[in-house]
Tab-separated table of C-alpha atoms in Angstrom:
chain	number	residue	atom	x	y	z
F	1	UNK	CA	-24.503	-12.164	72.155
F	2	UNK	CA	-21.345	-11.713	74.142
F	3	UNK	CA	-19.678	-13.883	72.299
F	4	UNK	CA	-20.937	-12.433	69.110
F	5	UNK	CA	-20.027	-9.170	69.975
F	6	UNK	CA	-16.867	-9.538	72.279
F	7	UNK	CA	-14.732	-11.553	70.062
F	8	UNK	CA	-13.526	-12.025	66.695
F	9	UNK	CA	-14.842	-15.472	65.670
F	10	UNK	CA	-12.993	-17.669	62.911
F	11	UNK	CA	-9.764	-15.643	62.807
F	12	UNK	CA	-7.283	-18.038	61.646
F	13	UNK	CA	-10.041	-19.012	58.815
F	14	UNK	CA	-10.229	-15.123	57.959
F	15	UNK	CA	-6.487	-15.044	57.622
F	16	UNK	CA	-6.350	-18.135	55.375
F	17	UNK	CA	-9.050	-16.727	53.371
F	18	UNK	CA	-7.478	-13.388	52.946
F	19	UNK	CA	-3.945	-15.072	52.210
F	20	UNK	CA	-5.673	-17.175	49.648
F	21	UNK	CA	-7.471	-14.807	47.826
F	22	UNK	CA	-4.583	-12.477	47.739
F	23	UNK	CA	-2.440	-15.111	46.456
F	24	UNK	CA	-4.812	-16.150	43.607
F	25	UNK	CA	-5.307	-12.552	42.301
F	26	UNK	CA	-1.396	-11.825	42.558
F	27	UNK	CA	-0.675	-15.096	40.665
F	28	UNK	CA	-3.371	-14.226	38.059
F	29	UNK	CA	-2.200	-10.771	37.768
F	30	UNK	CA	1.680	-12.081	37.333
F	31	UNK	CA	0.684	-14.666	34.824
F	32	UNK	CA	-1.155	-12.536	32.671
F	33	UNK	CA	1.268	-9.433	33.071
F	34	UNK	CA	2.901	-9.843	29.133
F	35	UNK	CA	-1.069	-10.081	27.858
F	36	UNK	CA	-2.595	-7.427	30.191
F	37	UNK	CA	-3.014	-4.818	27.562
F	38	UNK	CA	-5.013	-7.379	25.308
F	39	UNK	CA	-6.954	-8.524	27.999
F	40	UNK	CA	-7.994	-5.133	29.921
F	41	UNK	CA	-5.913	-2.492	28.301
F	42	UNK	CA	-5.887	-0.453	25.015
F	43	UNK	CA	-5.280	-3.613	23.098
F	44	UNK	CA	-8.356	-5.485	24.071
F	45	UNK	CA	-10.821	-6.727	21.211
F	46	UNK	CA	-13.746	-5.466	24.004
F	47	UNK	CA	-12.895	-1.887	23.053
F	48	UNK	CA	-13.181	0.939	25.887
F	49	UNK	CA	-16.667	2.241	24.290
F	50	UNK	CA	-17.915	-1.287	24.372
F	51	UNK	CA	-17.397	-1.405	27.767
F	52	UNK	CA	-18.543	1.778	28.701
F	53	UNK	CA	-21.929	1.030	27.065
F	54	UNK	CA	-22.325	-2.029	28.894
F	55	UNK	CA	-21.295	-0.134	32.358
F	56	UNK	CA	-24.030	2.230	31.260
F	57	UNK	CA	-26.376	-0.821	31.257
F	58	UNK	CA	-25.554	-2.548	34.305
F	59	UNK	CA	-23.755	-0.002	36.724
F	60	UNK	CA	-20.755	-2.187	37.532
F	61	UNK	CA	-17.913	-0.183	39.230
F	62	UNK	CA	-14.559	0.351	37.578
F	63	UNK	CA	-11.907	3.116	37.564
F	64	UNK	CA	-10.831	2.486	34.159
F	65	UNK	CA	-12.668	4.527	31.972
F	66	UNK	CA	-12.132	7.535	34.323
F	67	UNK	CA	-9.044	8.715	32.239
F	68	UNK	CA	-8.461	6.018	29.415
F	69	UNK	CA	-5.195	5.706	27.853
F	70	UNK	CA	-2.250	3.112	28.388
F	71	UNK	CA	-0.612	5.243	31.345
F	72	UNK	CA	-3.579	5.369	33.881
F	73	UNK	CA	-4.245	1.481	32.766
F	74	UNK	CA	-0.776	0.460	33.812
F	75	UNK	CA	-1.096	2.368	37.090
F	76	UNK	CA	-4.004	0.387	37.850
F	77	UNK	CA	-2.724	-2.922	36.757
F	78	UNK	CA	0.344	-2.218	39.064
F	79	UNK	CA	-1.615	-0.890	41.848
F	80	UNK	CA	-3.518	-4.287	41.885
F	81	UNK	CA	-0.253	-6.145	42.002
F	82	UNK	CA	0.699	-3.822	45.103
F	83	UNK	CA	-2.627	-4.198	46.744
F	84	UNK	CA	-2.579	-8.061	46.230
F	85	UNK	CA	0.823	-8.414	48.176
F	86	UNK	CA	-0.340	-5.856	50.663
F	87	UNK	CA	-3.135	-8.215	51.561
F	88	UNK	CA	-1.338	-11.500	51.357
F	89	UNK	CA	1.083	-9.842	54.017
F	90	UNK	CA	-1.538	-7.985	55.974
F	91	UNK	CA	-0.060	-4.821	55.864
F	92	UNK	CA	-2.214	-2.022	56.843
F	93	UNK	CA	-5.142	-4.156	55.953
F	94	UNK	CA	-7.985	-1.231	56.373
F	95	UNK	CA	-6.694	0.247	53.478
F	96	UNK	CA	-5.030	-2.737	51.240
F	97	UNK	CA	-8.905	-4.840	51.495
F	98	UNK	CA	-10.232	-1.575	49.829
F	99	UNK	CA	-7.866	-0.932	47.705
F	100	UNK	CA	-8.344	-4.588	46.754
F	101	UNK	CA	-11.620	-4.433	46.039
F	102	UNK	CA	-11.212	-1.296	43.692
F	103	UNK	CA	-8.638	-3.018	41.993
F	104	UNK	CA	-10.491	-6.356	41.356
F	105	UNK	CA	-13.925	-4.760	40.309
F	106	UNK	CA	-12.018	-2.205	38.030
F	107	UNK	CA	-10.311	-4.903	36.078
F	108	UNK	CA	-12.952	-7.783	36.028
F	109	UNK	CA	-15.817	-5.015	34.924
F	110	UNK	CA	-13.470	-3.662	32.458
F	111	UNK	CA	-13.921	-7.012	30.525
F	112	UNK	CA	-16.474	-9.375	31.651
F	113	UNK	CA	-15.987	-12.043	29.264
F	114	UNK	CA	-12.841	-13.045	30.663
F	115	UNK	CA	-12.545	-15.759	33.487
F	116	UNK	CA	-13.326	-19.419	34.276
F	117	UNK	CA	-15.708	-19.218	37.386
F	118	UNK	CA	-12.960	-18.370	39.599
F	119	UNK	CA	-13.029	-14.910	38.732
F	120	UNK	CA	-16.647	-14.423	40.076
F	121	UNK	CA	-15.474	-16.163	43.418
F	122	UNK	CA	-12.550	-13.628	43.997
F	123	UNK	CA	-14.987	-10.627	42.830
F	124	UNK	CA	-17.527	-11.716	45.553
F	125	UNK	CA	-14.699	-12.484	48.269
F	126	UNK	CA	-13.021	-9.074	47.382
F	127	UNK	CA	-16.259	-7.506	48.769
F	128	UNK	CA	-16.696	-9.566	52.041
F	129	UNK	CA	-12.944	-8.992	52.860
F	130	UNK	CA	-13.533	-5.258	53.555
F	131	UNK	CA	-15.759	-6.050	56.196
F	132	UNK	CA	-13.660	-8.955	58.143
F	133	UNK	CA	-10.908	-8.310	60.710
F	134	UNK	CA	-8.572	-10.745	58.714
F	135	UNK	CA	-5.282	-9.637	60.056
F	136	UNK	CA	-5.880	-10.547	63.778
F	137	UNK	CA	-3.376	-13.399	62.902
F	138	UNK	CA	-0.645	-13.934	60.552
F	139	UNK	CA	-0.233	-10.539	59.269
F	140	UNK	CA	2.005	-7.654	59.453
F	141	UNK	CA	-0.889	-5.645	61.398
F	142	UNK	CA	-0.746	-8.262	64.232
F	143	UNK	CA	2.932	-7.566	64.882
F	144	UNK	CA	2.358	-3.779	65.095
F	145	UNK	CA	1.699	-2.047	68.370
F	146	UNK	CA	-0.623	0.976	66.913
F	147	UNK	CA	-1.317	2.742	63.823
F	148	UNK	CA	2.002	4.848	63.814
F	149	UNK	CA	2.715	7.865	61.597
F	150	UNK	CA	2.308	5.488	58.444
F	151	UNK	CA	-1.097	4.773	59.062
F	152	UNK	CA	-2.142	8.427	59.530
F	153	UNK	CA	-0.325	9.527	56.519
F	154	UNK	CA	-2.038	6.844	54.708
F	155	UNK	CA	-5.215	7.761	55.609
F	156	UNK	CA	-4.936	11.311	54.738
F	157	UNK	CA	-3.568	10.520	51.339
F	158	UNK	CA	-6.620	8.113	50.579
F	159	UNK	CA	-8.834	10.710	51.811
F	160	UNK	CA	-7.435	13.383	49.580
F	161	UNK	CA	-7.332	10.796	46.709
F	162	UNK	CA	-11.107	10.030	47.404
F	163	UNK	CA	-12.005	13.816	47.328
F	164	UNK	CA	-10.257	14.344	44.094
F	165	UNK	CA	-12.092	11.549	42.621
F	166	UNK	CA	-15.530	12.540	44.348
F	167	UNK	CA	-15.420	15.837	43.199
F	168	UNK	CA	-13.681	15.629	39.655
F	169	UNK	CA	-15.651	15.054	36.447
F	170	UNK	CA	-13.857	12.341	35.382
F	171	UNK	CA	-15.447	9.888	37.567
F	172	UNK	CA	-18.797	9.887	35.984
F	173	UNK	CA	-21.313	7.948	37.741
F	174	UNK	CA	-18.797	5.657	39.674
F	175	UNK	CA	-19.126	7.200	42.701
F	176	UNK	CA	-22.810	8.161	43.294
F	177	UNK	CA	-24.405	8.553	46.812
F	178	UNK	CA	-27.583	6.352	45.436
F	179	UNK	CA	-28.080	3.670	43.064
F	180	UNK	CA	-31.153	3.253	40.881
F	181	UNK	CA	-31.002	-0.617	41.530
F	182	UNK	CA	-30.624	-2.549	44.508
F	183	UNK	CA	-29.279	-1.768	47.411
F	184	UNK	CA	-30.147	1.861	46.380
F	185	UNK	CA	-26.981	3.033	47.753
F	186	UNK	CA	-23.969	3.967	45.470
F	187	UNK	CA	-20.338	3.569	45.825
F	188	UNK	CA	-19.318	6.921	47.663
F	189	UNK	CA	-21.056	6.140	51.160
F	190	UNK	CA	-19.111	2.957	51.136
F	191	UNK	CA	-15.538	4.536	50.605
F	192	UNK	CA	-16.294	7.628	52.563
F	193	UNK	CA	-17.887	5.581	55.463
F	194	UNK	CA	-14.921	3.136	55.221
F	195	UNK	CA	-12.407	6.304	55.545
F	196	UNK	CA	-14.373	8.217	58.430
F	197	UNK	CA	-14.570	5.195	60.509
F	198	UNK	CA	-10.833	4.549	60.406
F	199	UNK	CA	-10.386	8.225	61.421
F	200	UNK	CA	-12.521	7.776	64.304
F	201	UNK	CA	-11.011	4.342	65.066
F	202	UNK	CA	-7.825	6.100	65.415
F	203	UNK	CA	-8.788	9.343	67.200
F	204	UNK	CA	-10.871	7.540	69.910
F	205	UNK	CA	-7.645	5.088	70.045
F	206	UNK	CA	-5.442	8.006	71.301
F	207	UNK	CA	-7.935	10.079	73.488
F	208	UNK	CA	-10.041	7.387	75.068
F	209	UNK	CA	-8.598	4.242	74.538
F	210	UNK	CA	-10.393	2.651	77.343
F	211	UNK	CA	-13.816	4.421	77.018
F	212	UNK	CA	-17.084	3.295	76.273
F	213	UNK	CA	-17.081	4.531	72.601
F	214	UNK	CA	-14.153	2.627	71.692
F	215	UNK	CA	-15.831	-0.387	73.189
F	216	UNK	CA	-18.690	0.089	71.224
F	217	UNK	CA	-16.846	0.389	67.941
F	218	UNK	CA	-14.974	-2.771	68.977
F	219	UNK	CA	-18.229	-4.713	69.483
F	220	UNK	CA	-19.542	-3.341	66.188
F	221	UNK	CA	-16.064	-4.299	64.406
F	222	UNK	CA	-16.350	-7.932	65.885
F	223	UNK	CA	-20.345	-8.122	64.747
F	224	UNK	CA	-19.695	-7.139	61.312
F	225	UNK	CA	-16.585	-9.193	60.832
F	226	UNK	CA	-18.900	-12.348	62.358
F	227	UNK	CA	-21.613	-11.578	59.858
F	228	UNK	CA	-19.331	-11.140	56.946
F	229	UNK	CA	-17.669	-14.635	58.072
F	230	UNK	CA	-21.185	-16.086	58.017
F	231	UNK	CA	-21.753	-14.580	54.666
F	232	UNK	CA	-18.896	-16.271	53.237
F	233	UNK	CA	-19.508	-19.699	54.491
F	234	UNK	CA	-23.100	-19.014	53.373
F	235	UNK	CA	-21.826	-18.079	49.739
F	236	UNK	CA	-19.508	-21.175	49.945
F	237	UNK	CA	-22.493	-23.592	50.455
F	238	UNK	CA	-24.726	-21.860	48.039
F	239	UNK	CA	-21.900	-22.512	45.034
F	240	UNK	CA	-21.844	-26.070	46.248
F	241	UNK	CA	-25.369	-26.587	46.299
F	242	UNK	CA	-26.495	-24.943	43.186
F	243	UNK	CA	-23.464	-26.660	41.349
F	244	UNK	CA	-24.462	-30.085	42.516
F	245	UNK	CA	-28.274	-29.606	42.089
F	246	UNK	CA	-27.830	-28.431	38.555
F	247	UNK	CA	-25.738	-31.222	37.455
F	248	UNK	CA	-28.364	-33.552	38.931
F	249	UNK	CA	-30.456	-31.942	35.954
F	250	UNK	CA	-28.021	-32.955	33.167
F	251	UNK	CA	-27.973	-36.022	31.288
F	252	UNK	CA	-24.497	-36.504	31.113
F	253	UNK	CA	-23.991	-36.161	34.665
F	254	UNK	CA	-26.914	-38.446	35.235
F	255	UNK	CA	-25.330	-41.189	33.123
F	256	UNK	CA	-22.048	-40.734	34.386
F	257	UNK	CA	-20.025	-39.523	31.376
F	258	UNK	CA	-20.081	-35.717	32.070
F	259	UNK	CA	-16.163	-36.025	33.020
F	260	UNK	CA	-15.195	-37.898	29.934
F	261	UNK	CA	-16.024	-35.241	27.484
F	262	UNK	CA	-13.638	-32.230	28.833
F	263	UNK	CA	-11.045	-34.803	28.938
F	264	UNK	CA	-11.268	-34.795	24.919
F	265	UNK	CA	-11.272	-31.243	24.580
F	266	UNK	CA	-8.004	-29.463	23.653
F	267	UNK	CA	-9.277	-26.458	25.858
F	268	UNK	CA	-9.131	-28.534	28.736
F	269	UNK	CA	-5.817	-30.761	27.848
F	270	UNK	CA	-3.019	-28.886	29.268
F	271	UNK	CA	-1.223	-32.366	29.408
F	272	UNK	CA	-2.958	-34.695	26.567
F	273	UNK	CA	-1.251	-37.985	27.574
F	274	UNK	CA	-2.388	-37.683	30.929
F	275	UNK	CA	-6.090	-36.575	30.049
F	276	UNK	CA	-6.048	-39.757	27.314
F	277	UNK	CA	-5.015	-42.020	30.227
F	278	UNK	CA	-7.783	-40.676	32.399
F	279	UNK	CA	-10.527	-40.505	29.895
F	280	UNK	CA	-9.628	-44.137	28.922
F	281	UNK	CA	-10.338	-45.442	32.485
F	282	UNK	CA	-14.403	-45.436	32.080
F	283	UNK	CA	-15.280	-47.003	35.457
F	284	UNK	CA	-13.023	-43.906	37.444
F	285	UNK	CA	-14.606	-41.466	35.259
F	286	UNK	CA	-18.208	-42.589	35.981
F	287	UNK	CA	-17.546	-42.850	39.706
F	288	UNK	CA	-15.832	-39.535	39.663
F	289	UNK	CA	-18.692	-38.051	37.785
F	290	UNK	CA	-21.217	-39.429	40.486
F	291	UNK	CA	-19.214	-38.743	43.238
F	292	UNK	CA	-18.996	-35.078	42.065
F	293	UNK	CA	-22.705	-34.470	42.206
F	294	UNK	CA	-22.928	-36.452	45.553
F	295	UNK	CA	-20.336	-34.531	47.425
F	296	UNK	CA	-21.326	-31.227	46.194
F	297	UNK	CA	-25.271	-31.812	46.986
F	298	UNK	CA	-24.336	-33.324	50.417
F	299	UNK	CA	-21.593	-30.646	51.488
F	300	UNK	CA	-23.973	-28.228	52.994
F	301	UNK	CA	-25.751	-30.798	55.067
F	302	UNK	CA	-22.307	-32.233	56.199
F	303	UNK	CA	-21.787	-28.967	58.233
F	304	UNK	CA	-23.807	-30.703	60.955
F	305	UNK	CA	-21.206	-33.204	61.626
F	306	UNK	CA	-17.554	-31.780	62.247
F	307	UNK	CA	-15.915	-35.163	61.311
F	308	UNK	CA	-17.955	-35.777	58.130
F	309	UNK	CA	-17.344	-32.231	57.419
F	310	UNK	CA	-13.725	-32.200	57.458
F	311	UNK	CA	-13.471	-35.403	55.695
F	312	UNK	CA	-15.579	-34.077	52.935
F	313	UNK	CA	-13.498	-30.870	53.147
F	314	UNK	CA	-10.402	-32.792	52.406
F	315	UNK	CA	-12.108	-34.589	49.467
F	316	UNK	CA	-13.310	-31.230	47.630
F	317	UNK	CA	-9.875	-29.722	48.053
F	318	UNK	CA	-8.373	-32.888	46.524
F	319	UNK	CA	-10.800	-32.627	43.691
F	320	UNK	CA	-10.096	-28.896	42.780
F	321	UNK	CA	-6.013	-29.761	42.748
F	322	UNK	CA	-7.147	-32.356	40.075
F	323	UNK	CA	-9.367	-30.073	38.441
F	324	UNK	CA	-6.503	-27.385	38.131
F	325	UNK	CA	-4.053	-30.161	36.986
F	326	UNK	CA	-6.143	-32.128	34.628
F	327	UNK	CA	-8.086	-29.527	33.114
F	328	UNK	CA	-5.897	-26.551	33.344
F	329	UNK	CA	-8.080	-24.308	35.592
F	330	UNK	CA	-5.744	-23.186	38.482
F	331	UNK	CA	-7.142	-19.925	39.137
F	332	UNK	CA	-10.762	-21.459	39.221
F	333	UNK	CA	-9.210	-24.226	41.730
F	334	UNK	CA	-7.402	-22.145	43.879
F	335	UNK	CA	-10.156	-19.828	44.536
F	336	UNK	CA	-12.272	-22.562	45.486
F	337	UNK	CA	-9.740	-24.016	47.982
F	338	UNK	CA	-9.406	-20.415	49.383
F	339	UNK	CA	-13.232	-20.276	49.942
F	340	UNK	CA	-13.358	-23.799	51.308
F	341	UNK	CA	-10.669	-22.659	53.892
F	342	UNK	CA	-13.279	-20.957	55.874
F	343	UNK	CA	-14.218	-24.220	56.964
F	344	UNK	CA	-11.077	-25.774	58.111
F	345	UNK	CA	-10.799	-26.717	61.727
F	346	UNK	CA	-9.112	-24.258	64.090
F	347	UNK	CA	-6.975	-27.080	65.565
F	348	UNK	CA	-5.667	-28.118	62.580
F	349	UNK	CA	-4.833	-24.509	61.754
F	350	UNK	CA	-3.060	-24.160	65.054
F	351	UNK	CA	-1.149	-27.313	64.488
F	352	UNK	CA	0.153	-26.351	61.026
F	353	UNK	CA	1.278	-22.595	62.475
F	354	UNK	CA	3.198	-24.811	65.242
F	355	UNK	CA	4.853	-27.023	62.944
F	356	UNK	CA	5.888	-23.832	60.712
F	357	UNK	CA	7.216	-22.140	63.722
F	358	UNK	CA	9.167	-25.130	64.430
F	359	UNK	CA	10.618	-25.558	61.209
F	360	UNK	CA	11.343	-21.918	60.712
F	361	UNK	CA	13.312	-21.637	64.329
F	362	UNK	CA	15.234	-24.948	63.313
F	363	UNK	CA	16.018	-23.611	59.846
F	364	UNK	CA	17.228	-20.184	61.337
F	365	UNK	CA	19.257	-22.096	63.900
F	366	UNK	CA	21.123	-24.230	61.553
F	367	UNK	CA	21.656	-21.111	59.611
F	368	UNK	CA	22.956	-18.922	62.470
F	369	UNK	CA	25.311	-22.186	63.492
F	370	UNK	CA	26.718	-22.499	60.040
F	371	UNK	CA	27.500	-18.955	59.888
F	372	UNK	CA	29.077	-18.925	63.342
F	373	UNK	CA	31.058	-22.096	62.273
F	374	UNK	CA	32.103	-20.232	59.184
F	375	UNK	CA	33.394	-17.355	60.887
F	376	UNK	CA	34.913	-19.452	63.201
F	377	UNK	CA	36.947	-21.428	60.515
F	378	UNK	CA	37.730	-17.594	58.979
F	379	UNK	CA	39.445	-16.415	62.048
F	380	UNK	CA	41.418	-19.514	62.781
F	381	UNK	CA	42.749	-18.991	58.901
F	382	UNK	CA	43.675	-15.715	59.668
F	383	UNK	CA	45.581	-16.141	62.900
F	384	UNK	CA	47.439	-19.118	60.999
F	385	UNK	CA	48.366	-16.608	58.437
F	386	UNK	CA	49.567	-14.468	61.035
C-alpha cells in the first residue's frame, strides 16, 4: 500500500507512452494536412449533417459541430497539432493531455469511417494519458521548478473557455453533467473536475506545501496514475489476446495462408516488388502466419516471466515494423509499438537515457571545441592582417 500510494510506478514507461502517442498523432496530422478538409472538414463526403445524425445516436464527443465552417475546423485541427507537440515535449502536461484528448476525440468522432485500427488505440490512450503522471521524466515539466505564472494564466484561460463552452448554446449535448448510457456521467464533470483539482493543487502548493492535504493529493495522484498504467497494460493484453483468438478461428490462419493474400492486394502493397518477393516465399509466409497467432495468444501469459516477456516484446515490435513497411500501415504500427512500450524494462530505458545523454554531451563538446577553434583561427587571421 505504501508503494502504491507513495511513488509513481513505471514513470519511464509512462513517459515513453506519452512521447510515442504524441508522435503518432502528430505524424498523422502532418501527413494528412493537405487532405484535412476532405477527411474531417467541409469537403468531407461524410457531411456534417450525417455526422450529427450519428452523434445523436452514439453520444460521442466532438467540438467540430459547435460552430461548423472552415474557420472553426482549421482552428481545431491546428490546435490538435499544437497539443500533440506539447504532449511530446511534456509542456504543461496537465493541460496539454486534456487538449490532446479533446482534439483526438473531436477529429476521430467527426468521421468514424477513417483509420486502420491504430486510430482506436490512439483514441483509448488519449483518455488514459489524462490520468497518468507521464511528465515525471523526459519532459519540460520535469525541468521546471514550479508552476510559475504561465501555469496560472493557462489555468485561468482554460477555465474561462470551459465556462463559455458550458454556458453557450453552441455546445449542445456535448458538455452534459449526466449521460443516459454507462457510466452515466457526462463530459462536464470530467473537465471541471480536472480544472478544479489543478487549481486546488496550486493553492495547497503555495499555502501548505508540506501539509497533510497536499500529501493526500499526492497519494491520490499516485494511485490514479498507477491504476491508469495498469489499465493501459491490460488494454494492450486484451488487444493481443482477442486478436490472437479471433485469428485462431479463421480458416486462412489455420492453414497458414493469411499473410499471402494482403501481400497481393494493391491497397496493402506500397512496395509491389517487395510484396511480390515476400509473397512468393511460401514457407516463410506459412511460418510468419502461424508465428503471429502463437505470439499474440501467448503474450499475456509471458508476463509471468520477465526474460520471456522481453524477448517476445522485441519480436512483436519487429513484427509491427514489418507491417509498417510491407503493408503500408505506419500509423497502426507506430501506435502499437507505443502501446507495447508500457512493458519495456526500466533498466533498458535507463541504459538508452545514459547513452543518449553521453552522445549529446559528446556532440555538444565537439561543437563547442570546433567553435572555439574557428574563433581562434579568426583571431589569428585578424592579428596577421594587422
